[in-house]
Coordinates of C-alpha atoms in Angstrom, one line a residue:
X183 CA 24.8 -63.5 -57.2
X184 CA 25.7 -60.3 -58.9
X185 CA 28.6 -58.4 -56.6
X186 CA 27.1 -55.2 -56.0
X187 CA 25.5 -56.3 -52.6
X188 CA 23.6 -52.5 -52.9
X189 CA 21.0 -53.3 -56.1
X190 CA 17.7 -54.2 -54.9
X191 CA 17.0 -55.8 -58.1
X192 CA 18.8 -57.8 -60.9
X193 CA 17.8 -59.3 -64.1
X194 CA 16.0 -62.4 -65.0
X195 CA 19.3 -63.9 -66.9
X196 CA 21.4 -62.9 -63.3
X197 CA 18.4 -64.7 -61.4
X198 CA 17.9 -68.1 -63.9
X199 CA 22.0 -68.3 -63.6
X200 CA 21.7 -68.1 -59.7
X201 CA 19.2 -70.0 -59.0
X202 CA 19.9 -72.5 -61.7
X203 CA 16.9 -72.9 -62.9
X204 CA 15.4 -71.5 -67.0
X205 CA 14.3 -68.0 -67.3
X206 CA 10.8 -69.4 -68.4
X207 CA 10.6 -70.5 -64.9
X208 CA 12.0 -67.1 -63.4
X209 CA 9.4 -65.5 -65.7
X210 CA 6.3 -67.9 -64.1
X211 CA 7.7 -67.6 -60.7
X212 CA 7.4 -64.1 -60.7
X213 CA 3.9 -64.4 -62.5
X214 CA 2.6 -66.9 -59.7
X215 CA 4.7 -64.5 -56.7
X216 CA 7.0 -67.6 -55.6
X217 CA 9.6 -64.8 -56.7
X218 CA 9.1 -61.1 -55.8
X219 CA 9.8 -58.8 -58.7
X220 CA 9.0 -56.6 -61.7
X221 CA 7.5 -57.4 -65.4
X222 CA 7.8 -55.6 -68.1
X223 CA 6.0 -56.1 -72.3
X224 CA 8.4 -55.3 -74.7
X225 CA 6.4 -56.4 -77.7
X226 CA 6.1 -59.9 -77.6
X227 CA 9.0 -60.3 -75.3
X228 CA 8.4 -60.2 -71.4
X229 CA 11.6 -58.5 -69.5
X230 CA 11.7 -59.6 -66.0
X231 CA 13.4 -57.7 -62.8
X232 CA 13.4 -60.2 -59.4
X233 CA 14.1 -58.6 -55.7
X234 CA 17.4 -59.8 -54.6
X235 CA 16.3 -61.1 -51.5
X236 CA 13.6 -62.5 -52.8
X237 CA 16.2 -64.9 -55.1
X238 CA 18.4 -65.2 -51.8
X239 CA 15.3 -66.9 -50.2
X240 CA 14.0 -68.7 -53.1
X241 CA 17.4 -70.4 -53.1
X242 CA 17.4 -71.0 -49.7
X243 CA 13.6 -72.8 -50.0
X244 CA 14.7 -74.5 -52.9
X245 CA 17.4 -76.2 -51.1
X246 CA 15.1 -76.7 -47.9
X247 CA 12.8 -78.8 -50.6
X248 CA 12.5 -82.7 -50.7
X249 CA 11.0 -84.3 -54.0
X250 CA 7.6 -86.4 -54.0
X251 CA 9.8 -89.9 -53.4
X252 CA 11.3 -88.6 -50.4
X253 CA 8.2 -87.0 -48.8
X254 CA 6.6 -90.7 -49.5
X255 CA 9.1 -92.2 -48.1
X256 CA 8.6 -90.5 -44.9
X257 CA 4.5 -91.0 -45.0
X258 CA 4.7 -94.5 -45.8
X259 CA 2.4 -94.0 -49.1
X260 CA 3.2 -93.8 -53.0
X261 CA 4.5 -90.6 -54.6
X262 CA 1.1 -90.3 -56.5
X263 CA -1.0 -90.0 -53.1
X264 CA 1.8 -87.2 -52.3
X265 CA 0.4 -85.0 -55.3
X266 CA -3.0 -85.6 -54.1
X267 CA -2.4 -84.5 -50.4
X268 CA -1.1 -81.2 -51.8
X269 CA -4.0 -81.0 -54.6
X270 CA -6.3 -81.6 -51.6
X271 CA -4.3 -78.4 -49.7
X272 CA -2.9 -81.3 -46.8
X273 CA 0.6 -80.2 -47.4
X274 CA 1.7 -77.0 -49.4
X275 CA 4.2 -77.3 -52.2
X276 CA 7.3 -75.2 -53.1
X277 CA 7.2 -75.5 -56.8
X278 CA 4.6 -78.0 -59.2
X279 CA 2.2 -77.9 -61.7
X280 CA -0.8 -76.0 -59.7
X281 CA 2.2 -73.5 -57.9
X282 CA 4.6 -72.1 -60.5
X283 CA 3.7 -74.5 -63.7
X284 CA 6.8 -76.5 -63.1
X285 CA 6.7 -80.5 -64.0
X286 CA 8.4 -81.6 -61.0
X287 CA 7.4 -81.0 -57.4
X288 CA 9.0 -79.6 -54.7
X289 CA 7.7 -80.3 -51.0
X290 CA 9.7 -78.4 -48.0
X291 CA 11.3 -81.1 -45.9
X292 CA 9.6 -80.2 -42.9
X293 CA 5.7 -80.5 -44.5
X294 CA 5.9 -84.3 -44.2
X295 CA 6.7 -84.1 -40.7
X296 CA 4.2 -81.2 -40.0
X297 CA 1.8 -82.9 -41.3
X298 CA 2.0 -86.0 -39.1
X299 CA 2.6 -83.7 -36.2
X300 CA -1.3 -81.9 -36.9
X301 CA -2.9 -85.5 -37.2
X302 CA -1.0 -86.3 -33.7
X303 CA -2.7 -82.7 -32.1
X304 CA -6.0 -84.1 -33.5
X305 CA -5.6 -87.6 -31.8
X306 CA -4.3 -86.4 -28.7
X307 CA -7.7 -83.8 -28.5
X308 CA -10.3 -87.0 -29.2
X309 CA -12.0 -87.3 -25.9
X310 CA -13.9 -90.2 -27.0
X311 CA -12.3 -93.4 -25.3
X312 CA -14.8 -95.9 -25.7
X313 CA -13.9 -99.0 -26.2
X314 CA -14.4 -99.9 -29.9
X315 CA -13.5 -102.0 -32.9
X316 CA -10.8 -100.5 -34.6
X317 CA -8.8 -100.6 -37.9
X318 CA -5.5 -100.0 -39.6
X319 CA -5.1 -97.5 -42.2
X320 CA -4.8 -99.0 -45.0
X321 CA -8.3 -101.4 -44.3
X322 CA -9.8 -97.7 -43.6
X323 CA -8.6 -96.7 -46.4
X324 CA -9.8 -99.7 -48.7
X325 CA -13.2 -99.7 -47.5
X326 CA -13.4 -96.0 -48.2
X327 CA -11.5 -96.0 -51.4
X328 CA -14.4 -97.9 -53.3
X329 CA -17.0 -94.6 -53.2
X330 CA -14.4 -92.5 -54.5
X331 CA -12.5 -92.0 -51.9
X332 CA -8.4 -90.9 -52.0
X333 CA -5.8 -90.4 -49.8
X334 CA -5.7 -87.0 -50.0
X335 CA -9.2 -86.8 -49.0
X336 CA -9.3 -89.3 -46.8
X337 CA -6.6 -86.9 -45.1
X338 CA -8.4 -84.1 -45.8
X339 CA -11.5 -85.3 -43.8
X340 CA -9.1 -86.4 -41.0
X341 CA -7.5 -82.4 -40.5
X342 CA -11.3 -81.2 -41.3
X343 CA -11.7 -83.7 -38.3
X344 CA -14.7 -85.4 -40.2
X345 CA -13.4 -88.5 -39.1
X346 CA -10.0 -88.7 -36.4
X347 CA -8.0 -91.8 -35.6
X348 CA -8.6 -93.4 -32.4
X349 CA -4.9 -94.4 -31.9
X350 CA -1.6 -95.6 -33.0
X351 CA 0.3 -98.4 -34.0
X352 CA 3.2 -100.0 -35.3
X353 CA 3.7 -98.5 -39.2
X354 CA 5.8 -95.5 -41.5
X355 CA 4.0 -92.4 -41.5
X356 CA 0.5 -92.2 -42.1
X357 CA 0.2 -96.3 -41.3
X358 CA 0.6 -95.9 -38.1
X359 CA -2.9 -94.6 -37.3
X360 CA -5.7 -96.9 -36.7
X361 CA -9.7 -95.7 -36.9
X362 CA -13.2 -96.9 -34.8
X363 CA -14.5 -99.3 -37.9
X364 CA -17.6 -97.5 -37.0
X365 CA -16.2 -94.5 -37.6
X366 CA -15.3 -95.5 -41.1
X367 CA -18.2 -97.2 -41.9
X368 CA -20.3 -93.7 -40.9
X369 CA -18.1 -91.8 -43.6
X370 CA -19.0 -94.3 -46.5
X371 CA -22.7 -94.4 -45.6
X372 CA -22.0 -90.0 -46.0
X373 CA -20.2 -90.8 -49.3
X374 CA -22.6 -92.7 -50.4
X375 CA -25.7 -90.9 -49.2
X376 CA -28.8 -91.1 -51.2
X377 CA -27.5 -94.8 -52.4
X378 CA -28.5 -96.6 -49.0
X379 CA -28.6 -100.1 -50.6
X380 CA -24.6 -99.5 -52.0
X381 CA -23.9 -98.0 -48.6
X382 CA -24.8 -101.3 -47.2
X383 CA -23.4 -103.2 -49.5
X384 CA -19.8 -101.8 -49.1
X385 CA -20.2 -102.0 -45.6
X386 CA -21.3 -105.3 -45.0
X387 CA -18.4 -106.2 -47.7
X388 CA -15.7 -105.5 -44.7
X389 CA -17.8 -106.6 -41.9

Protein backbone atom coordinates (compact mmCIF):
# COMPACT_ATOMS: atom_id res chain seq x y z
CA UNK A 1 0.00 0.00 0.00
CA UNK A 2 0.98 3.38 -1.25
CA UNK A 3 2.67 5.37 2.03
CA UNK A 4 0.65 8.34 2.02
CA UNK A 5 -1.85 6.92 4.68
CA UNK A 6 -4.01 10.54 3.81
CA UNK A 7 -5.21 9.56 -0.13
CA UNK A 8 -8.67 8.24 -0.16
CA UNK A 9 -7.92 6.76 -3.48
CA UNK A 10 -5.04 5.13 -5.50
CA UNK A 11 -4.72 3.68 -8.87
CA UNK A 12 -5.64 0.50 -10.37
CA UNK A 13 -1.76 -0.49 -11.03
CA UNK A 14 -1.21 0.52 -6.83
CA UNK A 15 -4.41 -1.76 -6.22
CA UNK A 16 -3.59 -5.07 -8.69
CA UNK A 17 0.19 -4.72 -7.02
CA UNK A 18 -1.44 -4.77 -3.46
CA UNK A 19 -3.81 -7.00 -3.74
CA UNK A 20 -1.93 -9.23 -5.98
CA UNK A 21 -4.21 -9.97 -8.23
CA UNK A 22 -4.44 -8.54 -12.52
CA UNK A 23 -5.78 -5.13 -13.14
CA UNK A 24 -8.45 -6.86 -15.47
CA UNK A 25 -9.70 -8.20 -12.19
CA UNK A 26 -9.37 -4.74 -10.26
CA UNK A 27 -11.18 -3.32 -13.39
CA UNK A 28 -14.28 -6.16 -12.96
CA UNK A 29 -14.24 -5.89 -9.34
CA UNK A 30 -14.93 -2.45 -9.39
CA UNK A 31 -17.56 -2.97 -12.29
CA UNK A 32 -19.41 -5.82 -10.09
CA UNK A 33 -18.77 -3.36 -6.50
CA UNK A 34 -16.62 -6.21 -4.74
CA UNK A 35 -14.22 -3.11 -4.83
CA UNK A 36 -15.39 0.44 -4.09
CA UNK A 37 -14.08 3.04 -6.54
CA UNK A 38 -14.08 5.27 -9.60
CA UNK A 39 -14.10 4.47 -13.60
CA UNK A 40 -13.07 6.51 -16.07
CA UNK A 41 -13.22 5.98 -20.57
CA UNK A 42 -10.30 7.21 -21.97
CA UNK A 43 -11.02 6.09 -25.50
CA UNK A 44 -10.83 2.57 -25.60
CA UNK A 45 -8.95 2.39 -22.42
CA UNK A 46 -10.86 2.18 -18.93
CA UNK A 47 -8.75 4.09 -16.02
CA UNK A 48 -9.69 2.87 -12.77
CA UNK A 49 -9.48 4.68 -9.13
CA UNK A 50 -10.32 2.07 -6.02
CA UNK A 51 -11.12 3.52 -2.27
CA UNK A 52 -8.28 2.67 -0.04
CA UNK A 53 -10.18 1.10 2.44
CA UNK A 54 -12.09 -0.58 0.20
CA UNK A 55 -8.55 -2.57 -1.06
CA UNK A 56 -7.62 -2.79 2.80
CA UNK A 57 -10.90 -4.88 3.17
CA UNK A 58 -10.84 -6.67 0.05
CA UNK A 59 -7.45 -7.96 1.22
CA UNK A 60 -8.59 -8.71 4.33
CA UNK A 61 -11.72 -10.93 2.71
CA UNK A 62 -9.52 -12.35 0.41
CA UNK A 63 -7.42 -13.78 3.04
CA UNK A 64 -10.61 -14.79 5.20
CA UNK A 65 -11.59 -16.96 1.83
CA UNK A 66 -11.34 -20.88 1.54
CA UNK A 67 -11.37 -22.41 -2.11
CA UNK A 68 -14.29 -24.94 -3.25
CA UNK A 69 -12.04 -28.16 -2.00
CA UNK A 70 -11.83 -26.83 1.35
CA UNK A 71 -15.39 -25.72 1.77
CA UNK A 72 -16.23 -29.54 0.54
CA UNK A 73 -14.22 -30.83 2.66
CA UNK A 74 -15.97 -29.38 5.56
CA UNK A 75 -19.71 -30.34 4.00
CA UNK A 76 -18.78 -33.75 3.30
CA UNK A 77 -19.82 -33.27 -0.65
CA UNK A 78 -17.72 -32.82 -4.01
CA UNK A 79 -16.46 -29.40 -5.00
CA UNK A 80 -18.97 -29.34 -7.99
CA UNK A 81 -22.13 -29.45 -5.45
CA UNK A 82 -20.12 -26.46 -3.73
CA UNK A 83 -20.72 -24.25 -7.04
CA UNK A 84 -24.16 -25.29 -7.08
CA UNK A 85 -25.04 -24.30 -3.37
CA UNK A 86 -23.78 -20.87 -4.20
CA UNK A 87 -25.53 -20.81 -7.78
CA UNK A 88 -28.66 -21.83 -5.82
CA UNK A 89 -27.84 -18.51 -3.30
CA UNK A 90 -27.14 -21.42 -0.11
CA UNK A 91 -23.84 -19.88 0.59
CA UNK A 92 -22.51 -16.53 -0.87
CA UNK A 93 -19.16 -16.35 -2.70
CA UNK A 94 -16.31 -13.86 -2.38
CA UNK A 95 -15.07 -13.93 -5.89
CA UNK A 96 -16.29 -16.57 -9.07
CA UNK A 97 -17.72 -16.60 -12.31
CA UNK A 98 -21.43 -15.18 -11.37
CA UNK A 99 -19.57 -12.45 -8.66
CA UNK A 100 -16.65 -10.72 -10.25
CA UNK A 101 -16.06 -13.00 -13.57
CA UNK A 102 -13.14 -14.62 -12.01
CA UNK A 103 -12.39 -18.59 -12.84
CA UNK A 104 -11.70 -19.68 -9.47
CA UNK A 105 -13.95 -19.35 -6.43
CA UNK A 106 -13.60 -17.95 -3.33
CA UNK A 107 -15.97 -18.97 -0.33
CA UNK A 108 -15.38 -17.04 3.22
CA UNK A 109 -14.27 -19.67 5.67
CA UNK A 110 -17.05 -19.16 7.87
CA UNK A 111 -20.02 -19.75 5.01
CA UNK A 112 -19.53 -23.54 5.27
CA UNK A 113 -20.02 -23.44 8.93
CA UNK A 114 -22.87 -20.93 8.70
CA UNK A 115 -24.47 -22.82 6.69
CA UNK A 116 -24.64 -26.00 8.73
CA UNK A 117 -25.42 -23.74 11.66
CA UNK A 118 -29.01 -22.43 9.74
CA UNK A 119 -29.93 -26.14 8.83
CA UNK A 120 -29.29 -26.95 12.71
CA UNK A 121 -31.84 -23.62 13.65
CA UNK A 122 -34.31 -25.27 11.16
CA UNK A 123 -34.08 -28.86 12.86
CA UNK A 124 -34.08 -27.61 16.29
CA UNK A 125 -37.64 -25.49 15.34
CA UNK A 126 -39.44 -28.89 13.69
CA UNK A 127 -42.14 -29.61 16.21
CA UNK A 128 -43.15 -32.60 14.44
CA UNK A 129 -41.80 -35.70 16.53
CA UNK A 130 -43.69 -38.46 15.25
CA UNK A 131 -42.28 -41.39 15.10
CA UNK A 132 -41.33 -42.14 11.40
CA UNK A 133 -39.20 -43.96 8.91
CA UNK A 134 -36.25 -42.07 8.27
CA UNK A 135 -33.31 -41.79 5.86
CA UNK A 136 -29.73 -40.70 5.49
CA UNK A 137 -28.77 -38.03 3.14
CA UNK A 138 -27.31 -39.32 0.67
CA UNK A 139 -30.51 -42.12 0.10
CA UNK A 140 -32.61 -38.68 0.29
CA UNK A 141 -30.63 -37.34 -1.99
CA UNK A 142 -30.64 -40.40 -4.62
CA UNK A 143 -34.15 -40.83 -4.66
CA UNK A 144 -34.56 -37.15 -5.33
CA UNK A 145 -31.72 -36.77 -7.66
CA UNK A 146 -33.49 -38.84 -10.44
CA UNK A 147 -36.39 -35.85 -11.19
CA UNK A 148 -33.77 -33.41 -11.55
CA UNK A 149 -33.00 -32.83 -8.36
CA UNK A 150 -29.28 -31.29 -7.05
CA UNK A 151 -27.70 -30.57 -4.09
CA UNK A 152 -27.90 -27.19 -4.22
CA UNK A 153 -31.58 -27.49 -4.45
CA UNK A 154 -32.15 -30.05 -2.49
CA UNK A 155 -30.52 -27.48 0.13
CA UNK A 156 -32.25 -24.88 -1.15
CA UNK A 157 -35.70 -26.52 -0.36
CA UNK A 158 -34.25 -27.47 3.05
CA UNK A 159 -33.48 -23.41 4.19
CA UNK A 160 -36.87 -22.61 2.09
CA UNK A 161 -37.99 -25.30 4.69
CA UNK A 162 -39.90 -27.16 1.85
CA UNK A 163 -38.68 -30.23 3.36
CA UNK A 164 -36.44 -30.18 7.01
CA UNK A 165 -34.49 -33.05 8.47
CA UNK A 166 -35.95 -34.90 11.21
CA UNK A 167 -32.47 -35.51 12.96
CA UNK A 168 -28.92 -36.22 13.07
CA UNK A 169 -26.42 -38.76 12.73
CA UNK A 170 -23.13 -39.97 12.50
CA UNK A 171 -21.47 -38.17 9.10
CA UNK A 172 -19.16 -34.81 7.72
CA UNK A 173 -21.22 -31.96 7.13
CA UNK A 174 -24.23 -32.09 5.33
CA UNK A 175 -24.32 -36.30 5.89
CA UNK A 176 -25.08 -36.04 8.99
CA UNK A 177 -28.79 -35.13 8.60
CA UNK A 178 -31.27 -37.78 8.15
CA UNK A 179 -35.03 -37.05 6.55
CA UNK A 180 -38.89 -38.78 7.32
CA UNK A 181 -38.79 -41.10 3.88
CA UNK A 182 -42.16 -39.68 3.66
CA UNK A 183 -41.03 -36.55 3.68
CA UNK A 184 -38.90 -37.20 0.64
CA UNK A 185 -41.07 -39.20 -1.11
CA UNK A 186 -43.86 -36.05 -0.84
CA UNK A 187 -41.08 -33.74 -2.61
CA UNK A 188 -40.58 -36.13 -5.62
CA UNK A 189 -44.31 -36.72 -6.11
CA UNK A 190 -44.06 -32.26 -6.17
CA UNK A 191 -41.18 -32.68 -8.62
CA UNK A 192 -42.81 -34.75 -10.52
CA UNK A 193 -46.35 -33.38 -10.43
CA UNK A 194 -48.47 -33.85 -13.43
CA UNK A 195 -46.41 -37.33 -14.16
CA UNK A 196 -48.26 -39.35 -11.28
CA UNK A 197 -47.41 -42.79 -12.95
CA UNK A 198 -43.24 -41.61 -12.86
CA UNK A 199 -43.96 -40.30 -9.43
CA UNK A 200 -44.89 -43.74 -8.47
CA UNK A 201 -42.51 -45.35 -10.15
CA UNK A 202 -39.48 -43.52 -8.47
CA UNK A 203 -41.08 -44.00 -5.32
CA UNK A 204 -41.86 -47.42 -5.19
CA UNK A 205 -38.11 -47.83 -6.70
CA UNK A 206 -36.74 -47.00 -2.94
CA UNK A 207 -39.52 -48.51 -1.07
Amino acid sequence: MPNDRDRKFISGVETAKFLKITEACVLRSVECGTLKGRLRKMGKRTSVLVERKSAEVYLQKLNDSISPKEVATILGIGRKAVVDLIEHSCMSAFRGRTVDGHQKWLIDRNAPVDLLNRIDVLLNERTNNEITKKCSFDLGFRRLSGSGCTIGSLVRAILDKTIVPISKDKGIGLKQYCFSVRDINRLVEEYFKGDELAANVWVNKYA
